[in-house]
């Protein structure tokens, strides 16, 4: 408003002088000057508003701060209008429209949440354990009621994924183990190659993908340097293919970013090793694209950081959207990620780049294009829905007093954006809902 007033005053003065010094009767010139002054301020306000974008909105609701204050969220689920914030000790479900509590569910006595699956059709799986010991229980939760469907002992899930709406796949000790999502009935198991071990896991209704590290390139003869492989299984557990990722050293970071198409974030230990995003053909695992994290003109800073918010289901400012990797990026030497860059997962080429007015906090995949949350400073944040083809803004929502920071989880409903923070304090609320423009 201050800027609008200043602009209006200068415009009024200029118009007054122009009208008063023009030719014609003095009375007519004076009336014209007064009319110019009367129209200058609202006119400049309208023009200034258009230059600044759509009107900003404030959060419609926010959740109360965490108790105890040191508690952090480890994962987030969304089921339609319900958003669930998972902590180590309990689950808190919120209605996206109003922020009202939908339900809460405590972890079993003296147990903590230590593994979490995605959500599908209102169901999710969870592992429980007694820290610092590994997980030793596996359970399923109905996200629409907050009711635990079943729980079983003797399973050690370090990672859990869903192979469609009926089957969960867990990294159970050294093997993959599948169970019925609704009843917990054993379905199948798959062992790693002799002398190797699974490092990362992801799944979809089409396939299960796991990263496998072998201490030697040829486990049968114990010769050669180490090797990292990507293995694919059918949802029934049948082996489909196995492809070498090209790393010789043990991976420091190995994460499956997507299953369709298979996309892996890989960083080797040591110097001069692979530090890139790799994509593969779904049908046979043939290599398709290598996207370096660091290039001559951009650093994919969101992927360089080894730490990501929500440790059991990490949220990073990067997403696979169709056949594109869309990620926050910074110019070399700059601290803030002020660009969004899209690379083809077919050949690795850069599809487009987009500078945003602020620091990118989150990049989230959506069916109609990536969602990008940007911090602009002075407690103003912006959510852009971008066109996947060229990165232009299709929908924009300006947020006031949302107090976003770090890498928040970003979800969307028909009329709301919902943000969930890892740390839920009075300043950075655990969850908040914002009306969409």
PDB file of C-alpha atoms in Angstrom, residues 134-251:
ATOM      1  CA  UNK A 134      15.538 -52.189  14.269  1.00  0.00           C
ATOM      2  CA  UNK A 135      11.826 -52.339  13.482  1.00  0.00           C
ATOM      3  CA  UNK A 136      10.261 -55.580  14.679  1.00  0.00           C
ATOM      4  CA  UNK A 137       6.563 -55.074  13.909  1.00  0.00           C
ATOM      5  CA  UNK A 138       4.572 -54.463  10.724  1.00  0.00           C
ATOM      6  CA  UNK A 139       1.035 -53.024  10.679  1.00  0.00           C
ATOM      7  CA  UNK A 140      -1.570 -51.472   8.371  1.00  0.00           C
ATOM      8  CA  UNK A 141      -3.666 -48.359   9.095  1.00  0.00           C
ATOM      9  CA  UNK A 142      -7.045 -47.293   7.684  1.00  0.00           C
ATOM     10  CA  UNK A 143      -6.518 -43.595   6.956  1.00  0.00           C
ATOM     11  CA  UNK A 144     -10.244 -42.846   6.833  1.00  0.00           C
ATOM     12  CA  UNK A 145     -10.950 -44.014  10.370  1.00  0.00           C
ATOM     13  CA  UNK A 146      -7.558 -44.060  12.091  1.00  0.00           C
ATOM     14  CA  UNK A 147      -8.035 -47.741  12.918  1.00  0.00           C
ATOM     15  CA  UNK A 148      -5.201 -50.240  12.855  1.00  0.00           C
ATOM     16  CA  UNK A 149      -6.263 -53.152  10.625  1.00  0.00           C
ATOM     17  CA  UNK A 150      -3.658 -55.660  11.757  1.00  0.00           C
ATOM     18  CA  UNK A 151      -0.218 -55.919  13.344  1.00  0.00           C
ATOM     19  CA  UNK A 152       2.320 -58.712  13.265  1.00  0.00           C
ATOM     20  CA  UNK A 153       5.588 -59.414  15.078  1.00  0.00           C
ATOM     21  CA  UNK A 154       8.750 -60.919  13.639  1.00  0.00           C
ATOM     22  CA  UNK A 155       8.992 -58.662  10.572  1.00  0.00           C
ATOM     23  CA  UNK A 156      11.895 -56.182  10.391  1.00  0.00           C
ATOM     24  CA  UNK A 157      10.810 -53.582   7.807  1.00  0.00           C
ATOM     25  CA  UNK A 158      13.512 -50.983   7.160  1.00  0.00           C
ATOM     26  CA  UNK A 159      11.533 -49.741   4.142  1.00  0.00           C
ATOM     27  CA  UNK A 160       7.922 -50.280   3.012  1.00  0.00           C
ATOM     28  CA  UNK A 161       6.369 -49.672  -0.400  1.00  0.00           C
ATOM     29  CA  UNK A 162       3.008 -50.496  -1.987  1.00  0.00           C
ATOM     30  CA  UNK A 163       2.718 -52.630  -5.119  1.00  0.00           C
ATOM     31  CA  UNK A 164      -0.781 -51.491  -6.016  1.00  0.00           C
ATOM     32  CA  UNK A 165      -3.792 -51.248  -3.702  1.00  0.00           C
ATOM     33  CA  UNK A 166      -3.601 -54.804  -2.351  1.00  0.00           C
ATOM     34  CA  UNK A 167       0.060 -55.638  -1.677  1.00  0.00           C
ATOM     35  CA  UNK A 168       2.805 -54.111   0.450  1.00  0.00           C
ATOM     36  CA  UNK A 169       6.478 -54.917  -0.087  1.00  0.00           C
ATOM     37  CA  UNK A 170       8.933 -54.550   2.790  1.00  0.00           C
ATOM     38  CA  UNK A 171      12.688 -54.665   2.912  1.00  0.00           C
ATOM     39  CA  UNK A 172      12.667 -57.288   5.677  1.00  0.00           C
ATOM     40  CA  UNK A 173      16.218 -57.801   6.880  1.00  0.00           C
ATOM     41  CA  UNK A 174      18.134 -59.096   3.840  1.00  0.00           C
ATOM     42  CA  UNK A 175      15.136 -59.981   1.665  1.00  0.00           C
ATOM     43  CA  UNK A 176      12.071 -58.441   0.076  1.00  0.00           C
ATOM     44  CA  UNK A 177       8.844 -59.711   1.632  1.00  0.00           C
ATOM     45  CA  UNK A 178       5.338 -59.013   0.341  1.00  0.00           C
ATOM     46  CA  UNK A 179       2.109 -59.156   2.354  1.00  0.00           C
ATOM     47  CA  UNK A 180      -1.563 -58.501   1.776  1.00  0.00           C
ATOM     48  CA  UNK A 181      -2.229 -54.867   2.659  1.00  0.00           C
ATOM     49  CA  UNK A 182      -5.696 -55.513   4.115  1.00  0.00           C
ATOM     50  CA  UNK A 183      -4.994 -58.739   6.010  1.00  0.00           C
ATOM     51  CA  UNK A 184      -1.220 -59.050   6.388  1.00  0.00           C
ATOM     52  CA  UNK A 185      -1.162 -62.488   4.750  1.00  0.00           C
ATOM     53  CA  UNK A 186       2.302 -63.457   3.368  1.00  0.00           C
ATOM     54  CA  UNK A 187       2.428 -63.215  -0.433  1.00  0.00           C
ATOM     55  CA  UNK A 188       6.025 -63.770  -1.663  1.00  0.00           C
ATOM     56  CA  UNK A 189       9.698 -63.213  -0.873  1.00  0.00           C
ATOM     57  CA  UNK A 190      12.762 -62.387  -2.987  1.00  0.00           C
ATOM     58  CA  UNK A 191      16.377 -62.719  -1.879  1.00  0.00           C
ATOM     59  CA  UNK A 192      19.274 -60.537  -3.054  1.00  0.00           C
ATOM     60  CA  UNK A 193      21.954 -61.940  -5.303  1.00  0.00           C
ATOM     61  CA  UNK A 194      24.534 -63.971  -3.362  1.00  0.00           C
ATOM     62  CA  UNK A 195      27.120 -61.651  -1.825  1.00  0.00           C
ATOM     63  CA  UNK A 196      24.903 -58.577  -2.328  1.00  0.00           C
ATOM     64  CA  UNK A 197      22.383 -56.589  -0.321  1.00  0.00           C
ATOM     65  CA  UNK A 198      19.392 -54.363  -1.041  1.00  0.00           C
ATOM     66  CA  UNK A 199      19.914 -50.627  -0.362  1.00  0.00           C
ATOM     67  CA  UNK A 200      16.746 -48.894  -1.562  1.00  0.00           C
ATOM     68  CA  UNK A 201      13.218 -49.847  -2.570  1.00  0.00           C
ATOM     69  CA  UNK A 202      10.223 -48.432  -4.407  1.00  0.00           C
ATOM     70  CA  UNK A 203       7.121 -49.906  -6.036  1.00  0.00           C
ATOM     71  CA  UNK A 204       3.998 -49.257  -8.066  1.00  0.00           C
ATOM     72  CA  UNK A 205       1.148 -51.321  -9.427  1.00  0.00           C
ATOM     73  CA  UNK A 206       3.386 -52.116 -12.424  1.00  0.00           C
ATOM     74  CA  UNK A 207       6.631 -53.246 -10.751  1.00  0.00           C
ATOM     75  CA  UNK A 208       8.876 -53.340  -7.687  1.00  0.00           C
ATOM     76  CA  UNK A 209      12.323 -51.743  -8.069  1.00  0.00           C
ATOM     77  CA  UNK A 210      15.255 -52.231  -5.671  1.00  0.00           C
ATOM     78  CA  UNK A 211      18.848 -50.964  -5.617  1.00  0.00           C
ATOM     79  CA  UNK A 212      21.297 -53.794  -4.871  1.00  0.00           C
ATOM     80  CA  UNK A 213      24.943 -53.322  -3.871  1.00  0.00           C
ATOM     81  CA  UNK A 214      27.555 -56.051  -4.290  1.00  0.00           C
ATOM     82  CA  UNK A 215      30.920 -55.755  -2.540  1.00  0.00           C
ATOM     83  CA  UNK A 216      32.580 -57.354  -5.601  1.00  0.00           C
ATOM     84  CA  UNK A 217      31.636 -57.042  -9.246  1.00  0.00           C
ATOM     85  CA  UNK A 218      31.400 -60.836  -9.544  1.00  0.00           C
ATOM     86  CA  UNK A 219      30.086 -62.314  -6.260  1.00  0.00           C
ATOM     87  CA  UNK A 220      30.589 -65.843  -7.600  1.00  0.00           C
ATOM     88  CA  UNK A 221      34.361 -65.411  -7.953  1.00  0.00           C
ATOM     89  CA  UNK A 222      34.894 -62.523  -5.485  1.00  0.00           C
ATOM     90  CA  UNK A 223      36.864 -60.605  -8.114  1.00  0.00           C
ATOM     91  CA  UNK A 224      36.740 -57.031  -9.316  1.00  0.00           C
ATOM     92  CA  UNK A 225      35.568 -53.872  -7.583  1.00  0.00           C
ATOM     93  CA  UNK A 226      32.086 -53.425  -6.202  1.00  0.00           C
ATOM     94  CA  UNK A 227      28.975 -52.950  -8.312  1.00  0.00           C
ATOM     95  CA  UNK A 228      25.548 -51.394  -7.809  1.00  0.00           C
ATOM     96  CA  UNK A 229      22.567 -52.830  -9.631  1.00  0.00           C
ATOM     97  CA  UNK A 230      18.949 -51.949 -10.211  1.00  0.00           C
ATOM     98  CA  UNK A 231      16.586 -54.914 -10.031  1.00  0.00           C
ATOM     99  CA  UNK A 232      12.954 -55.077 -11.080  1.00  0.00           C
ATOM    100  CA  UNK A 233      10.268 -57.547 -10.010  1.00  0.00           C
ATOM    101  CA  UNK A 234       6.666 -58.020 -11.038  1.00  0.00           C
ATOM    102  CA  UNK A 235       4.034 -57.265  -8.346  1.00  0.00           C
ATOM    103  CA  UNK A 236       3.819 -61.066  -7.985  1.00  0.00           C
ATOM    104  CA  UNK A 237       7.514 -61.276  -7.063  1.00  0.00           C
ATOM    105  CA  UNK A 238       8.734 -62.690 -10.389  1.00  0.00           C
ATOM    106  CA  UNK A 239      12.148 -61.335 -11.412  1.00  0.00           C
ATOM    107  CA  UNK A 240      12.032 -59.092 -14.500  1.00  0.00           C
ATOM    108  CA  UNK A 241      15.459 -57.558 -15.115  1.00  0.00           C
ATOM    109  CA  UNK A 242      18.749 -56.491 -13.523  1.00  0.00           C
ATOM    110  CA  UNK A 243      20.936 -53.645 -14.822  1.00  0.00           C
ATOM    111  CA  UNK A 244      24.310 -52.261 -13.704  1.00  0.00           C
ATOM    112  CA  UNK A 245      24.238 -48.629 -12.548  1.00  0.00           C
ATOM    113  CA  UNK A 246      27.893 -48.137 -13.486  1.00  0.00           C
ATOM    114  CA  UNK A 247      29.226 -47.324 -10.002  1.00  0.00           C
ATOM    115  CA  UNK A 248      32.410 -49.015  -8.783  1.00  0.00           C
ATOM    116  CA  UNK A 249      32.410 -47.704  -5.207  1.00  0.00           C
ATOM    117  CA  UNK A 250      29.815 -48.280  -2.503  1.00  0.00           C
ATOM    118  CA  UNK A 251      26.952 -45.766  -2.834  1.00  0.00           C
TER     119      UNK A 251
END
